[in-house]
Amino acid sequence: MLLLQFSTSHYCRKARLALGYKRISYKIENLTPGLHILKVKPLTGLTTLPVLLPQIEGQQQLITRSAAPMAIADSTEIFKFLETYQQEPALFLPNHEQQTEAWMLEDWLDESIGTAARFVYYQFRAGEGKQIDPSVFSQMVIGVVRQQYRINNATVKLAASRLDTALEELSNRWRKSDYLVGSSLSVADIAAAALLSPLALIPQYRQAHPWLFERIVQVHQLCGEPLPPGL
């Protein structure tokens, strides 16, 4: 398998955690933001990453089942594909109601909280966290991202408020159990560990929510994925 990704994307990290949890061998191709469209759009009709290719470029045979699609776009769709490709260890909970709850959390984290983390992270990197990588290229990428997503003081304030709500909800769940839903790892745990990982570089979050980063570390270790920057 081949995973097309941005090396720093927390959404791509989400896909890597799922692949790692499943113990599925794969290769990575890091694409350049902007130029990635030239490769991704003909494959999926979309312009977003990650994209999983069951067929590695240059090979004639699919390494998955014959009915597998040529390209799977979006981390949530990658979850669904991996569960059909290799059922064990399971990402989906055996209890239907619990799995529905896990999907609801995953969707909320994916559509709202992952975006909020991006806003807060790039605001930090453009200001207090500039010294993490002050290179011209890094600051250029940060500027492009901030412009693309319209990251400014007003949108960051809203994003920070969403994160506060999310961290309260996740704290209530993770402090009662090692897992957000049920008694085993689910799509919700992977989504939370990946999409909140950029906060590890921001001191105020590290100091205020140590439990969060303990859980992020645990999920990464369970999935065999290197820890995110800051951890």
mmCIF file of C-alpha atoms in Angstrom:
data_model
loop_
_atom_site.group_PDB
_atom_site.id
_atom_site.type_symbol
_atom_site.label_atom_id
_atom_site.label_comp_id
_atom_site.label_asym_id
_atom_site.label_seq_id
_atom_site.Cartn_x
_atom_site.Cartn_y
_atom_site.Cartn_z
ATOM 1 C CA MET A 1 0.000 0.000 0.000
ATOM 2 C CA LEU A 2 1.041 3.567 -0.590
ATOM 3 C CA LEU A 3 -0.078 6.505 1.545
ATOM 4 C CA LEU A 4 0.015 9.915 -0.094
ATOM 5 C CA GLN A 5 0.377 12.538 2.614
ATOM 6 C CA PHE A 6 1.686 15.810 3.938
ATOM 7 C CA SER A 7 4.395 14.937 6.444
ATOM 8 C CA THR A 8 3.092 17.384 9.079
ATOM 9 C CA SER A 9 -0.655 16.831 8.633
ATOM 10 C CA HIS A 10 -2.519 15.565 11.696
ATOM 11 C CA TYR A 11 -5.178 14.113 9.381
ATOM 12 C CA CYS A 12 -2.495 12.044 7.682
ATOM 13 C CA ARG A 13 -1.249 11.010 11.119
ATOM 14 C CA LYS A 14 -4.751 9.686 11.736
ATOM 15 C CA ALA A 15 -4.427 7.362 8.724
ATOM 16 C CA ARG A 16 -0.936 6.238 9.797
ATOM 17 C CA LEU A 17 -2.191 5.346 13.269
ATOM 18 C CA ALA A 18 -4.919 3.166 11.769
ATOM 19 C CA LEU A 19 -2.461 1.423 9.447
ATOM 20 C CA GLY A 20 -0.080 0.901 12.341
ATOM 21 C CA TYR A 21 -2.782 -0.491 14.610
ATOM 22 C CA LYS A 22 -3.738 -2.957 11.903
ATOM 23 C CA ARG A 23 -0.045 -3.892 11.475
ATOM 24 C CA ILE A 24 -0.356 -3.348 7.731
ATOM 25 C CA SER A 25 2.837 -2.683 5.800
ATOM 26 C CA TYR A 26 2.761 0.449 3.678
ATOM 27 C CA LYS A 27 4.953 3.030 2.033
ATOM 28 C CA ILE A 28 4.696 6.809 2.258
ATOM 29 C CA GLU A 29 4.976 9.481 -0.402
ATOM 30 C CA ASN A 30 5.216 13.019 0.964
ATOM 31 C CA LEU A 31 3.693 15.582 -1.375
ATOM 32 C CA THR A 32 4.308 19.329 -1.596
ATOM 33 C CA PRO A 33 1.335 21.503 -0.576
ATOM 34 C CA GLY A 34 -0.196 23.096 -3.657
ATOM 35 C CA LEU A 35 1.593 20.859 -6.126
ATOM 36 C CA HIS A 36 -0.093 17.839 -4.543
ATOM 37 C CA ILE A 37 -3.274 18.701 -6.456
ATOM 38 C CA LEU A 38 -1.647 17.625 -9.713
ATOM 39 C CA LYS A 39 -1.309 14.086 -8.391
ATOM 40 C CA VAL A 40 -4.309 13.768 -6.086
ATOM 41 C CA LYS A 41 -7.157 15.258 -8.093
ATOM 42 C CA PRO A 42 -6.850 12.848 -11.064
ATOM 43 C CA LEU A 43 -6.952 9.952 -8.582
ATOM 44 C CA THR A 44 -9.868 10.993 -6.383
ATOM 45 C CA GLY A 45 -11.489 14.096 -7.856
ATOM 46 C CA LEU A 46 -10.608 15.850 -4.597
ATOM 47 C CA THR A 47 -7.704 18.025 -3.488
ATOM 48 C CA THR A 48 -7.249 16.748 0.072
ATOM 49 C CA LEU A 49 -4.918 14.276 1.744
ATOM 50 C CA PRO A 50 -4.452 11.595 2.951
ATOM 51 C CA VAL A 51 -5.062 9.251 0.038
ATOM 52 C CA LEU A 52 -4.412 5.532 0.325
ATOM 53 C CA LEU A 53 -3.493 3.566 -2.774
ATOM 54 C CA PRO A 54 -3.986 -0.182 -2.337
ATOM 55 C CA GLN A 55 -1.879 -0.581 -5.464
ATOM 56 C CA ILE A 56 1.689 0.691 -5.181
ATOM 57 C CA GLU A 57 2.667 2.688 -8.242
ATOM 58 C CA GLY A 58 4.592 0.587 -10.742
ATOM 59 C CA GLN A 59 3.094 -2.718 -9.646
ATOM 60 C CA GLN A 60 0.706 -4.608 -11.886
ATOM 61 C CA GLN A 61 -1.253 -6.478 -9.232
ATOM 62 C CA LEU A 62 -3.312 -5.087 -6.412
ATOM 63 C CA ILE A 63 -1.968 -6.186 -3.069
ATOM 64 C CA THR A 64 -5.499 -6.055 -1.652
ATOM 65 C CA ARG A 65 -8.632 -7.881 -2.685
ATOM 66 C CA SER A 66 -9.452 -7.728 -6.370
ATOM 67 C CA ALA A 67 -12.518 -5.584 -5.724
ATOM 68 C CA ALA A 68 -10.562 -2.939 -3.825
ATOM 69 C CA PRO A 69 -10.747 0.630 -5.153
ATOM 70 C CA MET A 70 -7.685 2.167 -6.756
ATOM 71 C CA ALA A 71 -7.599 5.118 -4.359
ATOM 72 C CA ILE A 72 -9.255 5.848 -1.037
ATOM 73 C CA ALA A 73 -9.547 9.521 -0.133
ATOM 74 C CA ASP A 74 -10.218 10.890 3.368
ATOM 75 C CA SER A 75 -9.037 9.406 6.659
ATOM 76 C CA THR A 76 -12.535 8.255 7.641
ATOM 77 C CA GLU A 77 -12.936 6.306 4.404
ATOM 78 C CA ILE A 78 -9.479 4.828 4.984
ATOM 79 C CA PHE A 79 -10.712 3.553 8.373
ATOM 80 C CA LYS A 80 -13.645 1.818 6.691
ATOM 81 C CA PHE A 81 -11.485 0.304 3.964
ATOM 82 C CA LEU A 82 -8.874 -1.032 6.397
ATOM 83 C CA GLU A 83 -11.547 -2.749 8.478
ATOM 84 C CA THR A 84 -12.780 -4.665 5.430
ATOM 85 C CA TYR A 85 -9.246 -5.368 4.242
ATOM 86 C CA GLN A 86 -8.049 -6.795 7.558
ATOM 87 C CA GLN A 87 -10.534 -7.339 10.350
ATOM 88 C CA GLU A 88 -8.059 -8.037 13.162
ATOM 89 C CA PRO A 89 -7.196 -6.220 15.293
ATOM 90 C CA ALA A 90 -10.587 -4.588 15.003
ATOM 91 C CA LEU A 91 -11.024 -0.836 14.786
ATOM 92 C CA PHE A 92 -14.788 -1.189 14.995
ATOM 93 C CA LEU A 93 -16.444 -2.048 18.298
ATOM 94 C CA PRO A 94 -18.561 -5.231 18.400
ATOM 95 C CA ASN A 95 -21.457 -3.434 20.077
ATOM 96 C CA HIS A 96 -23.466 -1.572 17.423
ATOM 97 C CA GLU A 97 -24.576 1.253 19.712
ATOM 98 C CA GLN A 98 -21.021 1.815 20.941
ATOM 99 C CA GLN A 99 -19.677 1.818 17.396
ATOM 100 C CA THR A 100 -22.301 4.379 16.396
ATOM 101 C CA GLU A 101 -21.171 6.538 19.317
ATOM 102 C CA ALA A 102 -17.530 6.101 18.262
ATOM 103 C CA TRP A 103 -18.402 7.246 14.729
ATOM 104 C CA MET A 104 -20.217 10.302 16.090
ATOM 105 C CA LEU A 105 -17.149 11.246 18.139
ATOM 106 C CA GLU A 106 -14.856 10.595 15.195
ATOM 107 C CA ASP A 107 -16.950 12.812 12.950
ATOM 108 C CA TRP A 108 -17.045 15.624 15.523
ATOM 109 C CA LEU A 109 -13.292 15.416 16.024
ATOM 110 C CA ASP A 110 -12.695 15.233 12.283
ATOM 111 C CA GLU A 111 -14.963 18.054 11.153
ATOM 112 C CA SER A 112 -14.688 20.500 14.055
ATOM 113 C CA ILE A 113 -11.920 19.775 16.528
ATOM 114 C CA GLY A 114 -9.204 18.825 14.054
ATOM 115 C CA THR A 115 -9.840 22.099 12.251
ATOM 116 C CA ALA A 116 -9.772 24.020 15.545
ATOM 117 C CA ALA A 117 -6.426 22.431 16.440
ATOM 118 C CA ARG A 118 -5.053 23.498 13.059
ATOM 119 C CA PHE A 119 -6.090 27.114 13.635
ATOM 120 C CA VAL A 120 -4.586 27.294 17.131
ATOM 121 C CA TYR A 121 -1.412 25.499 16.049
ATOM 122 C CA TYR A 122 -0.651 27.728 13.042
ATOM 123 C CA GLN A 123 -1.420 30.845 15.053
ATOM 124 C CA PHE A 124 1.134 29.649 17.600
ATOM 125 C CA ARG A 125 3.711 28.792 14.925
ATOM 126 C CA ALA A 126 3.374 32.242 13.395
ATOM 127 C CA GLY A 127 3.932 33.943 16.770
ATOM 128 C CA GLU A 128 5.328 32.474 19.983
ATOM 129 C CA GLY A 129 6.335 29.220 18.285
ATOM 130 C CA LYS A 130 8.147 30.779 15.337
ATOM 131 C CA GLN A 131 11.517 29.649 16.682
ATOM 132 C CA ILE A 132 10.523 25.989 16.357
ATOM 133 C CA ASP A 133 11.504 26.376 12.701
ATOM 134 C CA PRO A 134 12.273 29.946 11.634
ATOM 135 C CA SER A 135 13.435 28.911 8.168
ATOM 136 C CA VAL A 136 12.097 30.839 5.203
ATOM 137 C CA PHE A 137 10.438 27.759 3.729
ATOM 138 C CA SER A 138 8.704 26.854 6.998
ATOM 139 C CA GLN A 139 7.387 30.365 7.522
ATOM 140 C CA MET A 140 6.252 30.508 3.905
ATOM 141 C CA VAL A 141 4.215 27.306 4.360
ATOM 142 C CA ILE A 142 2.730 28.648 7.596
ATOM 143 C CA GLY A 143 1.756 31.850 5.818
ATOM 144 C CA VAL A 144 0.117 29.943 2.968
ATOM 145 C CA VAL A 145 -1.871 27.785 5.386
ATOM 146 C CA ARG A 146 -3.000 30.798 7.407
ATOM 147 C CA GLN A 147 -4.167 32.539 4.246
ATOM 148 C CA GLN A 148 -5.834 29.441 2.806
ATOM 149 C CA TYR A 149 -7.880 28.761 5.948
ATOM 150 C CA ARG A 150 -8.347 32.434 6.897
ATOM 151 C CA ILE A 151 -6.612 32.021 10.213
ATOM 152 C CA ASN A 152 -6.725 35.259 12.180
ATOM 153 C CA ASN A 153 -7.307 36.454 15.737
ATOM 154 C CA ALA A 154 -11.092 36.147 15.473
ATOM 155 C CA THR A 155 -11.150 32.639 13.971
ATOM 156 C CA VAL A 156 -8.473 31.440 16.396
ATOM 157 C CA LYS A 157 -10.502 32.693 19.376
ATOM 158 C CA LEU A 158 -13.466 30.631 18.174
ATOM 159 C CA ALA A 159 -11.213 27.621 17.580
ATOM 160 C CA ALA A 160 -9.739 27.850 21.070
ATOM 161 C CA SER A 161 -13.245 27.872 22.532
ATOM 162 C CA ARG A 162 -14.118 24.720 20.591
ATOM 163 C CA LEU A 163 -10.964 23.062 21.877
ATOM 164 C CA ASP A 164 -11.873 23.912 25.456
ATOM 165 C CA THR A 165 -15.237 22.192 24.992
ATOM 166 C CA ALA A 166 -13.608 19.176 23.367
ATOM 167 C CA LEU A 167 -10.981 18.783 26.063
ATOM 168 C CA GLU A 168 -13.628 18.861 28.771
ATOM 169 C CA GLU A 169 -15.622 16.129 27.044
ATOM 170 C CA LEU A 170 -12.560 13.978 26.337
ATOM 171 C CA SER A 171 -11.301 14.438 29.887
ATOM 172 C CA ASN A 172 -14.595 13.153 31.283
ATOM 173 C CA ARG A 173 -14.338 10.061 29.094
ATOM 174 C CA TRP A 174 -10.618 9.256 29.186
ATOM 175 C CA ARG A 175 -10.314 9.736 32.948
ATOM 176 C CA LYS A 176 -12.978 7.072 33.488
ATOM 177 C CA SER A 177 -11.501 4.600 31.029
ATOM 178 C CA ASP A 178 -8.501 4.005 28.804
ATOM 179 C CA TYR A 179 -10.863 4.281 25.839
ATOM 180 C CA LEU A 180 -13.339 6.935 24.728
ATOM 181 C CA VAL A 181 -16.018 4.367 23.936
ATOM 182 C CA GLY A 182 -16.292 0.760 25.044
ATOM 183 C CA SER A 183 -13.416 -1.367 26.298
ATOM 184 C CA SER A 184 -11.017 -1.331 23.346
ATOM 185 C CA LEU A 185 -9.383 1.075 20.940
ATOM 186 C CA SER A 186 -11.782 2.587 18.423
ATOM 187 C CA VAL A 187 -11.880 5.119 15.615
ATOM 188 C CA ALA A 188 -12.663 7.765 18.249
ATOM 189 C CA ASP A 189 -9.418 7.181 20.171
ATOM 190 C CA ILE A 190 -7.323 7.286 17.006
ATOM 191 C CA ALA A 191 -9.031 10.453 15.786
ATOM 192 C CA ALA A 192 -8.512 12.216 19.123
ATOM 193 C CA ALA A 193 -4.857 11.149 19.453
ATOM 194 C CA ALA A 194 -4.035 12.271 15.924
ATOM 195 C CA LEU A 195 -6.074 15.433 15.569
ATOM 196 C CA LEU A 196 -5.065 16.904 18.936
ATOM 197 C CA SER A 197 -1.385 16.002 18.530
ATOM 198 C CA PRO A 198 -0.356 19.469 17.203
ATOM 199 C CA LEU A 199 -1.157 20.871 20.656
ATOM 200 C CA ALA A 200 1.873 19.015 22.065
ATOM 201 C CA LEU A 201 4.114 21.869 20.917
ATOM 202 C CA ILE A 202 2.041 24.540 22.667
ATOM 203 C CA PRO A 203 3.165 24.970 26.305
ATOM 204 C CA GLN A 204 -0.189 26.172 27.656
ATOM 205 C CA TYR A 205 -1.914 22.959 26.550
ATOM 206 C CA ARG A 206 0.904 20.730 27.800
ATOM 207 C CA GLN A 207 0.726 22.353 31.221
ATOM 208 C CA ALA A 208 -3.058 22.478 31.515
ATOM 209 C CA HIS A 209 -3.907 19.016 30.151
ATOM 210 C CA PRO A 210 -1.123 16.506 30.948
ATOM 211 C CA TRP A 211 -3.641 13.640 30.857
ATOM 212 C CA LEU A 212 -4.332 14.366 27.179
ATOM 213 C CA PHE A 213 -0.738 13.872 26.138
ATOM 214 C CA GLU A 214 -0.429 10.722 28.240
ATOM 215 C CA ARG A 215 -3.319 9.290 26.219
ATOM 216 C CA ILE A 216 -1.824 10.503 22.925
ATOM 217 C CA VAL A 217 1.429 8.731 23.781
ATOM 218 C CA GLN A 218 -0.419 5.533 24.738
ATOM 219 C CA VAL A 219 -2.382 5.434 21.478
ATOM 220 C CA HIS A 220 0.760 6.035 19.423
ATOM 221 C CA GLN A 221 2.579 3.250 21.253
ATOM 222 C CA LEU A 222 -0.351 0.888 20.749
ATOM 223 C CA CYS A 223 -0.301 1.690 17.023
ATOM 224 C CA GLY A 224 3.489 1.518 16.666
ATOM 225 C CA GLU A 225 3.622 5.085 15.338
ATOM 226 C CA PRO A 226 6.465 7.505 16.233
ATOM 227 C CA LEU A 227 5.353 10.185 18.659
ATOM 228 C CA PRO A 228 4.381 13.610 17.292
ATOM 229 C CA PRO A 229 6.707 16.613 17.730
ATOM 230 C CA GLY A 230 6.746 17.814 21.317
ATOM 231 C CA LEU A 231 6.311 14.340 22.785
#
